[in-house]
mmCIF file of C-alpha atoms in Angstrom:
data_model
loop_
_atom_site.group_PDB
_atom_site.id
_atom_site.type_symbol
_atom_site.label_atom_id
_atom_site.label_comp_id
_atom_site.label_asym_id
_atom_site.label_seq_id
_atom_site.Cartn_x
_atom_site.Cartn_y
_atom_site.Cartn_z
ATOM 1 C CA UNK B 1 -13.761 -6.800 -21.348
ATOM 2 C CA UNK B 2 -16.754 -4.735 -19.624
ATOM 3 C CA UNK B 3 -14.516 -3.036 -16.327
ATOM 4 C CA UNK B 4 -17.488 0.125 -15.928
ATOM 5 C CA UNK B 5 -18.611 -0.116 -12.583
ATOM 6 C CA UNK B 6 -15.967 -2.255 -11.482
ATOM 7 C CA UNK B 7 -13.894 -1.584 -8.428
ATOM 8 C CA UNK B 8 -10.519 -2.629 -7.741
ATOM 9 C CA UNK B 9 -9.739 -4.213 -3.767
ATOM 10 C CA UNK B 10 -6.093 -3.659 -3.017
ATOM 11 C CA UNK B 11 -5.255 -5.513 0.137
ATOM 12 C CA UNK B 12 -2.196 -4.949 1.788
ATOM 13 C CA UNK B 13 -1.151 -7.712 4.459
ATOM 14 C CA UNK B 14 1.262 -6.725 6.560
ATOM 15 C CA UNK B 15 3.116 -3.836 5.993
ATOM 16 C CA UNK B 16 5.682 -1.953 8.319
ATOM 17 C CA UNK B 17 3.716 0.004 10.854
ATOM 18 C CA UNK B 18 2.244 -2.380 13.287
ATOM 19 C CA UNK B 19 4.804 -4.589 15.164
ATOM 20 C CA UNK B 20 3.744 -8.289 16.021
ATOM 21 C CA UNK B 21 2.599 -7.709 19.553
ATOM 22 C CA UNK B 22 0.082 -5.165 18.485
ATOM 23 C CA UNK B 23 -2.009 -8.490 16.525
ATOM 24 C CA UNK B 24 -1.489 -12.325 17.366
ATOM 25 C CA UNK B 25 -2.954 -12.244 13.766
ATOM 26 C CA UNK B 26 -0.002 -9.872 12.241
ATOM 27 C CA UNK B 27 1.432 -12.358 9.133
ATOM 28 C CA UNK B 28 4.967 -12.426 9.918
ATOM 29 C CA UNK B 29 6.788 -15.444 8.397
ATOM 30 C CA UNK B 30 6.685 -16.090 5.192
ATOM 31 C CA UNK B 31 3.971 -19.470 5.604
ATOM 32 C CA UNK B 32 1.466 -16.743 7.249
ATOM 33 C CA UNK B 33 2.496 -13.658 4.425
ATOM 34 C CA UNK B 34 1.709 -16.705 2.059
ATOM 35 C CA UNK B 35 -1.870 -17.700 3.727
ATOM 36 C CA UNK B 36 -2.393 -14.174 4.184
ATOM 37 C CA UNK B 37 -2.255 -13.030 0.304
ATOM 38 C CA UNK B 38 -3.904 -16.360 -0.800
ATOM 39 C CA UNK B 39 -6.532 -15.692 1.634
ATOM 40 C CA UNK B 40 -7.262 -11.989 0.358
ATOM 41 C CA UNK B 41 -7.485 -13.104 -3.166
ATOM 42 C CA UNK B 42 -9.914 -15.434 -2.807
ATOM 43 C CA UNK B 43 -12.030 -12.890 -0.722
ATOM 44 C CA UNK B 44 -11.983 -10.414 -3.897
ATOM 45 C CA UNK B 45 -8.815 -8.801 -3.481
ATOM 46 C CA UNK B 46 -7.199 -8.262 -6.973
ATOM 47 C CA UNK B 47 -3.759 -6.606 -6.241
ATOM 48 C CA UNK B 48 -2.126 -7.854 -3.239
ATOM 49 C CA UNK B 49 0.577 -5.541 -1.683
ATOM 50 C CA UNK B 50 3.463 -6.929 0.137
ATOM 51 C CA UNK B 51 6.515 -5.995 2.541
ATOM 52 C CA UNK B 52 8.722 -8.622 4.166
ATOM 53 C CA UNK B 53 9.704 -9.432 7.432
ATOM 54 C CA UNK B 54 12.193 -11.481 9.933
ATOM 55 C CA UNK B 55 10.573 -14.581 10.827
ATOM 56 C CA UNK B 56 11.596 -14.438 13.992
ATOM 57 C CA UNK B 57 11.526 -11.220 15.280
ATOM 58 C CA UNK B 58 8.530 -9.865 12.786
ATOM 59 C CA UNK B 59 10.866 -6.947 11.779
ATOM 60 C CA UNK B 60 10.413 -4.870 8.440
ATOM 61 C CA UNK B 61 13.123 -6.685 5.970
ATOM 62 C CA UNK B 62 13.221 -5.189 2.501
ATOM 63 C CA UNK B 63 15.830 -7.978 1.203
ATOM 64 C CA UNK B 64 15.338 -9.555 -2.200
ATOM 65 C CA UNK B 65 15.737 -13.357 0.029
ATOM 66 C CA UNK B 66 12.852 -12.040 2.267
ATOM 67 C CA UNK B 67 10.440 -11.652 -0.526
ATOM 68 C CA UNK B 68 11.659 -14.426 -2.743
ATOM 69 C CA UNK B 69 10.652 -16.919 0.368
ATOM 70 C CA UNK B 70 7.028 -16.455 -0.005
ATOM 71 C CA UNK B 71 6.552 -14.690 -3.614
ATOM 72 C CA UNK B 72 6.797 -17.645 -5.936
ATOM 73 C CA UNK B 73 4.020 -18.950 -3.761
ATOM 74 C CA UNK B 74 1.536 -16.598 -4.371
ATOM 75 C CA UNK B 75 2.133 -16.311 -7.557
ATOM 76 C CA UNK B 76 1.528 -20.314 -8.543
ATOM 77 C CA UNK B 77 -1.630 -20.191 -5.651
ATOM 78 C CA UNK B 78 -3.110 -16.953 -6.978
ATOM 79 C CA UNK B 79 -3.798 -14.889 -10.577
ATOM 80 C CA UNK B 80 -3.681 -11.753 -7.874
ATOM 81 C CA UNK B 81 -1.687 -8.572 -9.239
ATOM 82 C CA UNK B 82 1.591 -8.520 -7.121
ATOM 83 C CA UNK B 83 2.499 -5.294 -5.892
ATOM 84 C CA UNK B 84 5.628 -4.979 -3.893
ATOM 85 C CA UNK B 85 6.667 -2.055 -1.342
ATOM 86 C CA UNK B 86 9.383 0.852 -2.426
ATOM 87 C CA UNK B 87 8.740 2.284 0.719
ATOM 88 C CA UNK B 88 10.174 -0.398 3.140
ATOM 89 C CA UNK B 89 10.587 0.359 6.370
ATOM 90 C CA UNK B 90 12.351 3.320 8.778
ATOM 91 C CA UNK B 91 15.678 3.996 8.037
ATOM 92 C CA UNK B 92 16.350 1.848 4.599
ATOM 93 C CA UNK B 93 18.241 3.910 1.926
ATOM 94 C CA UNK B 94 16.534 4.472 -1.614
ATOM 95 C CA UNK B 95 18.612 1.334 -2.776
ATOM 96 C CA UNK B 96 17.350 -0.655 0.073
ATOM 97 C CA UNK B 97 13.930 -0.021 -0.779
ATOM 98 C CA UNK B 98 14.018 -0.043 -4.736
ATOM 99 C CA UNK B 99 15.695 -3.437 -4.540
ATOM 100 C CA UNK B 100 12.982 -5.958 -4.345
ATOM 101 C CA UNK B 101 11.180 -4.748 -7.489
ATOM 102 C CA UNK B 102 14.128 -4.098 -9.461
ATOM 103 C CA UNK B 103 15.249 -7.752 -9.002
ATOM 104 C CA UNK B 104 11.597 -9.635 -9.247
ATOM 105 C CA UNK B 105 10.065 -7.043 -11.862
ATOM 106 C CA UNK B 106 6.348 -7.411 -10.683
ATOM 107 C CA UNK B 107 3.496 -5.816 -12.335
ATOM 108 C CA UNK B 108 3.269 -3.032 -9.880
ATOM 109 C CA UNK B 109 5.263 -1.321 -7.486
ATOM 110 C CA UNK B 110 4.149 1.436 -4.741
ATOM 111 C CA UNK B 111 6.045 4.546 -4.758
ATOM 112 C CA UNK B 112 5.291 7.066 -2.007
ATOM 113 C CA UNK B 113 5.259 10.495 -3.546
ATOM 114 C CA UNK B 114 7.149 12.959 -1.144
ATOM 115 C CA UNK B 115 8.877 13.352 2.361
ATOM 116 C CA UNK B 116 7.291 13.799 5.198
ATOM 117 C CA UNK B 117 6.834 13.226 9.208
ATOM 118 C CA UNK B 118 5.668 9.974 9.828
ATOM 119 C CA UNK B 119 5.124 9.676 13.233
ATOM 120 C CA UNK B 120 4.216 6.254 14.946
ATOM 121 C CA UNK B 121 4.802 7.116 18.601
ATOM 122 C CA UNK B 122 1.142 7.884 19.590
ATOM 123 C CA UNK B 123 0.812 3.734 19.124
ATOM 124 C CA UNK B 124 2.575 3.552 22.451
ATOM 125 C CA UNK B 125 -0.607 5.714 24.177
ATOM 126 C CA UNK B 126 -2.350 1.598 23.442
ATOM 127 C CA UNK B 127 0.385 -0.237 23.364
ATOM 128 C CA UNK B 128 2.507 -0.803 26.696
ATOM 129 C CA UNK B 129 3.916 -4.419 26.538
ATOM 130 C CA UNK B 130 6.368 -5.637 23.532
ATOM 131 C CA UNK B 131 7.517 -9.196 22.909
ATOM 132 C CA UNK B 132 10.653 -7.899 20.739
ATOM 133 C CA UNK B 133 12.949 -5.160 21.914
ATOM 134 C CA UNK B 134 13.385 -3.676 18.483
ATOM 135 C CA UNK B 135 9.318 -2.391 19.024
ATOM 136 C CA UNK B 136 9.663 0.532 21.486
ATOM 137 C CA UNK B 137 12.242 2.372 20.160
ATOM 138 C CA UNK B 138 10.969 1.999 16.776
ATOM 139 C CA UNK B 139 7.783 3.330 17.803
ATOM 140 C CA UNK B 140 9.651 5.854 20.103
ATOM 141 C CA UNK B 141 11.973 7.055 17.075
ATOM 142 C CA UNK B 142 9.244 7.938 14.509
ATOM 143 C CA UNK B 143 8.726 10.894 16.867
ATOM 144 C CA UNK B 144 11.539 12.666 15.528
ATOM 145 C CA UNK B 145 12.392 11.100 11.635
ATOM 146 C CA UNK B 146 11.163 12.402 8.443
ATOM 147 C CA UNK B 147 10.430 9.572 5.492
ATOM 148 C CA UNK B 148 12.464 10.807 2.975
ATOM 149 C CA UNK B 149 10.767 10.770 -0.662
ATOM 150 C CA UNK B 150 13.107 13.567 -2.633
ATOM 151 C CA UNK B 151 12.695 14.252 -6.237
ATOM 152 C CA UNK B 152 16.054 12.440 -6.581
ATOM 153 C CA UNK B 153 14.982 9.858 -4.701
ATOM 154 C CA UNK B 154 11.562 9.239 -6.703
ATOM 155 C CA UNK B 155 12.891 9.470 -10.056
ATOM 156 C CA UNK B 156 15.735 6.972 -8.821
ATOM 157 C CA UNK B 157 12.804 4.386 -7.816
ATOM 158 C CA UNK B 158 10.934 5.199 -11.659
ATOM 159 C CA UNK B 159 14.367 4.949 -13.680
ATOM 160 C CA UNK B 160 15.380 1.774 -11.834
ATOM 161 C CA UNK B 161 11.994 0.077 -11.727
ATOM 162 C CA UNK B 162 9.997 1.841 -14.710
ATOM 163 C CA UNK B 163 12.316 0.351 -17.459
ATOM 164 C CA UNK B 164 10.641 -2.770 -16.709
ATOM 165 C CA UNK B 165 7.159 -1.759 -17.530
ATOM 166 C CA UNK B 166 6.583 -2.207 -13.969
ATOM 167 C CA UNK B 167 3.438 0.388 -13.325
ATOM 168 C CA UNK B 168 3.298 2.284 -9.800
ATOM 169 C CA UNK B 169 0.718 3.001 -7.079
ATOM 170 C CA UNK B 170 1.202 6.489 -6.502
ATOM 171 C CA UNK B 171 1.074 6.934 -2.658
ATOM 172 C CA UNK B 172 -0.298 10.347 -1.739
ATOM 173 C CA UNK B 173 -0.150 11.625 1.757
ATOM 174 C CA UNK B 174 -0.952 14.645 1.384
ATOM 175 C CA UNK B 175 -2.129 17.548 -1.437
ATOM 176 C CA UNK B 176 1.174 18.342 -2.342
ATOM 177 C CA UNK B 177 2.196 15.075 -3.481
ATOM 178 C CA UNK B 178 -0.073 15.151 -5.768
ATOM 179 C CA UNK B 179 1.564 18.238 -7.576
ATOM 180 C CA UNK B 180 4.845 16.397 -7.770
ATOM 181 C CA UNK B 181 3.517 13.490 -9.331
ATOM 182 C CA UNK B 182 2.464 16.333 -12.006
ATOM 183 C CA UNK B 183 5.550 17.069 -12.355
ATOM 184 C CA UNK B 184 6.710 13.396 -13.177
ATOM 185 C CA UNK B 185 3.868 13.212 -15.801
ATOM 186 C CA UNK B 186 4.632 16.747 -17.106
ATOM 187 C CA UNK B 187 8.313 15.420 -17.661
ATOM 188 C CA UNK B 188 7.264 12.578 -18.813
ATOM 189 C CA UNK B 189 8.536 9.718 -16.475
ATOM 190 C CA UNK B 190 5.427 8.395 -15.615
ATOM 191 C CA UNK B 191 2.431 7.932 -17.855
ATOM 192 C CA UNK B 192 -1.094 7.035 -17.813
ATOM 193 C CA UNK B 193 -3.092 5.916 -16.150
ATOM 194 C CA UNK B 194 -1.892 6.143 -12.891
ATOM 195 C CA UNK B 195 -3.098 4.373 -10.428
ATOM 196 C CA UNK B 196 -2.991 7.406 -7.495
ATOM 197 C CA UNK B 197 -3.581 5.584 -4.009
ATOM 198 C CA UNK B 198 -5.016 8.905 -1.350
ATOM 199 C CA UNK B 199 -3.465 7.748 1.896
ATOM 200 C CA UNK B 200 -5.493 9.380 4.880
ATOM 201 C CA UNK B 201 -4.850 9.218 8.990
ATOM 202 C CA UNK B 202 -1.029 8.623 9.002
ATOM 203 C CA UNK B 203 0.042 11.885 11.456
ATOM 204 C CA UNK B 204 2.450 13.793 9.554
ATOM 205 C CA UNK B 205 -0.016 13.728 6.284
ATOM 206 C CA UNK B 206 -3.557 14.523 5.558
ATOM 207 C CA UNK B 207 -6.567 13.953 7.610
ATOM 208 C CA UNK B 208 -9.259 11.762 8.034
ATOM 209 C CA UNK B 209 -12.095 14.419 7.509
ATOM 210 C CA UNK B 210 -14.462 14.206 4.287
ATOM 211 C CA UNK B 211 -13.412 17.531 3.621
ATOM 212 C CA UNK B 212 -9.945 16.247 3.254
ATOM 213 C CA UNK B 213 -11.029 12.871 1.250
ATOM 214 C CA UNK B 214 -12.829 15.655 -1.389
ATOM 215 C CA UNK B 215 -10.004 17.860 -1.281
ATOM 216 C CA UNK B 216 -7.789 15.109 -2.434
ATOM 217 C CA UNK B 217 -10.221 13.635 -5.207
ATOM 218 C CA UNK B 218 -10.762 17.548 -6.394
ATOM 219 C CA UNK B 219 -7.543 18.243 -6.665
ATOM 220 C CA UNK B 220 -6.911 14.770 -8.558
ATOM 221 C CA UNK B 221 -9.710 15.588 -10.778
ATOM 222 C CA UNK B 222 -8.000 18.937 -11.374
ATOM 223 C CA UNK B 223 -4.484 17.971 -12.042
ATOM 224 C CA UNK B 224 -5.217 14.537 -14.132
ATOM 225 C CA UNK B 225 -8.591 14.814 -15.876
ATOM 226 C CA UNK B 226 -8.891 11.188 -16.938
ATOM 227 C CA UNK B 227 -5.696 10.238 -16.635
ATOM 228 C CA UNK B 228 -6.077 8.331 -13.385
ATOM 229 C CA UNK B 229 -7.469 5.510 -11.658
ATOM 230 C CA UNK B 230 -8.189 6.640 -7.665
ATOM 231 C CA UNK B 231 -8.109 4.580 -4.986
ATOM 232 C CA UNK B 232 -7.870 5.326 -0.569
ATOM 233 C CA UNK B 233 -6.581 3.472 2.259
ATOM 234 C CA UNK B 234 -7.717 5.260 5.705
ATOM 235 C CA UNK B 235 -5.523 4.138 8.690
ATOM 236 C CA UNK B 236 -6.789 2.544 11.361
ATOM 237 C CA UNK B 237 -10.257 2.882 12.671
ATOM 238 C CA UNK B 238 -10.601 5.237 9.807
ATOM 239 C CA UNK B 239 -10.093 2.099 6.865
ATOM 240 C CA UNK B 240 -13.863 1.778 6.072
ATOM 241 C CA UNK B 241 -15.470 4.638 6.345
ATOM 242 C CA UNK B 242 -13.463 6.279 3.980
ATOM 243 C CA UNK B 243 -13.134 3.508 1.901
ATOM 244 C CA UNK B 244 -17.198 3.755 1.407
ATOM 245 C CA UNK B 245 -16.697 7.317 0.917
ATOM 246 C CA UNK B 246 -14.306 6.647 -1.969
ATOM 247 C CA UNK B 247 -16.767 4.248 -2.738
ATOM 248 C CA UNK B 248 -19.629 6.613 -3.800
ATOM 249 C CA UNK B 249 -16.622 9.017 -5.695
ATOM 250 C CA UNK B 250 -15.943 6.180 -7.953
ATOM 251 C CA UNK B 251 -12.912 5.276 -6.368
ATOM 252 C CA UNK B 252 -11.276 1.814 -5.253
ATOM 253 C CA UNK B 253 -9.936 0.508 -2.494
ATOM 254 C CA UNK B 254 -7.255 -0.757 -0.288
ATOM 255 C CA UNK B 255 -8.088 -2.586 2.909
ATOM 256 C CA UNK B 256 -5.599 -5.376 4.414
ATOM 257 C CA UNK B 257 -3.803 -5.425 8.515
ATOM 258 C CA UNK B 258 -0.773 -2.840 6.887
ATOM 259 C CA UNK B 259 -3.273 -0.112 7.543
ATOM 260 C CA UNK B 260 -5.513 -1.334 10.107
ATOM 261 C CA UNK B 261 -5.714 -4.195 12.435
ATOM 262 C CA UNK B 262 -9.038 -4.400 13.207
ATOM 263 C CA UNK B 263 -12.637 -5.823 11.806
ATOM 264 C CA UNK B 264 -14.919 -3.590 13.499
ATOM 265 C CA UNK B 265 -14.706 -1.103 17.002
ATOM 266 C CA UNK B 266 -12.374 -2.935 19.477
ATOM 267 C CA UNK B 267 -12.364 -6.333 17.260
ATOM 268 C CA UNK B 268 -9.033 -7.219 15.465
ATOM 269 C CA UNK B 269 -9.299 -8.871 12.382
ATOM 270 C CA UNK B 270 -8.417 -12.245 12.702
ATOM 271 C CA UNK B 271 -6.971 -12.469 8.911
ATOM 272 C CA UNK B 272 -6.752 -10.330 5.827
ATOM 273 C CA UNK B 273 -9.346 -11.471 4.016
ATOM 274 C CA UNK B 274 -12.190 -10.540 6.638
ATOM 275 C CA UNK B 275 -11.300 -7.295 5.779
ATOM 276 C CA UNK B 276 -11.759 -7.921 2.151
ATOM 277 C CA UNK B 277 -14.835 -9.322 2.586
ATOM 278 C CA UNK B 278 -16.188 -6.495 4.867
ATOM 279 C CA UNK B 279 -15.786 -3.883 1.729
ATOM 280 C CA UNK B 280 -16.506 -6.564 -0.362
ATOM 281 C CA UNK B 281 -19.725 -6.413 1.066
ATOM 282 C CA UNK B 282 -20.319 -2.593 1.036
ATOM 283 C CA UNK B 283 -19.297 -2.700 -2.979
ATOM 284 C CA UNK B 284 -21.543 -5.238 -3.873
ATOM 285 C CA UNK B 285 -24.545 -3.512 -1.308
ATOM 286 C CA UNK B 286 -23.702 -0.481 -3.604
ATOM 287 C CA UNK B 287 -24.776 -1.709 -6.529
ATOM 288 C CA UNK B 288 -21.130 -2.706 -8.052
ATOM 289 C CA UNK B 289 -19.053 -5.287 -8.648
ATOM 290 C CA UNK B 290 -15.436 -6.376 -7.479
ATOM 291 C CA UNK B 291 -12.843 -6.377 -10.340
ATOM 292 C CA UNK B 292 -10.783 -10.050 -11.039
ATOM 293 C CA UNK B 293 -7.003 -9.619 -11.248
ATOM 294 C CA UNK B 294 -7.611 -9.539 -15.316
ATOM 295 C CA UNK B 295 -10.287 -6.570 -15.296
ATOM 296 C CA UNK B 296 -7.912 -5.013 -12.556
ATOM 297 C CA UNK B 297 -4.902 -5.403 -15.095
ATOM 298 C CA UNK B 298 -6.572 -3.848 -18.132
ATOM 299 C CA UNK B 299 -7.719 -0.567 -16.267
ATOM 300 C CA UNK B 300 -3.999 -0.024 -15.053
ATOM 301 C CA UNK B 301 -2.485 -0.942 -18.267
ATOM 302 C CA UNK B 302 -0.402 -3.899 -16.339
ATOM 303 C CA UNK B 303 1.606 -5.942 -18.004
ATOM 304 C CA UNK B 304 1.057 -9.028 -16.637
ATOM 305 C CA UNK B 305 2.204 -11.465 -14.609
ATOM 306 C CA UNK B 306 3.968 -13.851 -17.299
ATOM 307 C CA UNK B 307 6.504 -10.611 -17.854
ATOM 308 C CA UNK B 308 7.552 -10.663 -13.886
ATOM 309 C CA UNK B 309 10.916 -12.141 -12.882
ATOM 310 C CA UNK B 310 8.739 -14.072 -10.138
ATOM 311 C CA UNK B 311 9.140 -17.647 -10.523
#
């Protein structure tokens, strides 16, 4: 199959970050995380990446039964790569998190790549009103936690989940996660090619700057040769500008309303898929072409979806 010049839209459609008053359009249930996914693939987006909630109150739930209520949906409505969150929410232990893919084995699972500060509590400069009381203090709390990612914590996540041939997206915050995911190849617990997702805007990690978006690809290009496959996600107002930087790198993407809300300046995206359509137009105005879920499995080396434990 002819992948060259083919680039590979993660969308991610909910996430942990924002809280449901921040969006009306937030997918919360499981019908709207459903819609939401479905939606995204059909707009070009060939991995979709997925966290749980509570119905009702639109909290972060990282429980096998929350994802099993809307993942054998997507899978019969969609060909879409599945990948599913290690990284849960605040405050979930290492088993917490690791649970959902160890259970439903999916072709990929995200696996953030060290600790660090991540710090949510300028949101409340914006927001000022909450519809669930669980939202301020979350928001308020982020000022002074640290998301764990230890070494013993990471190679839990690989031993647990790798032994399934379930691949990972490597989220890097920052340079120096980069170097310990060197150290997991150089050990040989992770192998190629790894599919290295930059994360850029979250406070706490790297910035937004194109200095920092070359830094990251240098030091990629340094430490892996051709041993990866790079992708970015910039937070917030940040998501498509450096996503068309990545762009003209020769890296893909990850758009979706876990890393940004919005459409365009002071417009919130009204669905997932508008999103994937906006940088679906940008790749295709570039001269290159969107990968299918099939050309997105053969770069990574996924297994595919027949070999999941979602049914």
């Amino acid at each position: 199959m002819a992948t060259q010049n083919k680039v590979i839209i993660t969308c991610a459609v909910t996430g942990a970050i924002h809280t449901p008053s921040m969006s009306p359009h937030l997918p919360v249930t499981p019908e709207e995380i459903v819609d939401a996914a479905v939606g995204a693939a059909e707009a070009g987006a060939s991995i979709i990446h997925l966290h749980a909630r509570n119905p009702e109150t639109g909290e972060p739930d990282q429980t096998p039964e929350a994802f099993g209520r809307f993942l054998p949906q997507i899978k019969q409505a969609t060909s879409a790569v599945i990948n599913l969150t290690t990284g849960g929410g605040p405050g979930m232990t290492k088993e917490e998190r690791a649970k959902p893919a160890a259970v439903f084995k999916p072709e990929v699972a995200s696996l953030n790549m060290g600790s660090m500060n991540f710090a949510l509590h300028r949101m409340l400069e914006r927001y000022k009103d909450f519809k669930h009381d669980w939202e301020r203090p979350a928001l308020e709390r982020s000022k002074d936690s640290v998301f764990r990612n230890s070494f013993a914590d990471i190679e839990y996540v690989l031993t647990m989940c790798g032994g399934n041939d379930t691949r990972f997206e490597f989220e890097c915050y920052d340079i120096a996660h980069l170097y310990n995911l060197k150290y997991f190849l150089d050990a040989g617990l992770v192998k190629p090619p790894l599919f290295i997702q930059s994360v850029f805007g979250i406070l706490g990690g790297i910035g937004t700057h194109p200095e920092d978006v070359m830094m990251m690809k240098r030091t990629a290009d340094r430490l892996f040769g051709d041993q990866y496959r790079w992708s970015v996600l910039g937070a917030g107002s940040n998501q498509m500008r450096i996503a068309t930087m990545a762009l003209t790198l020769g890296g893909n993407v990850r758009v979706g309303m876990e890393d940004s809300l919005w459409a365009g300046p002071g417009r919130l995206a009204k669905t997932n898929a508008e999103q994937v359509g906006i940088i679906r137009n940008v790749i295709e105005s570039l001269g290159m072409s969107v990968a299918s879920p099939d050309e997105a499995r053969e770069l990574l080396s996924l297994k595919g979806a027949d070999r999941t434990e979602i049914h």
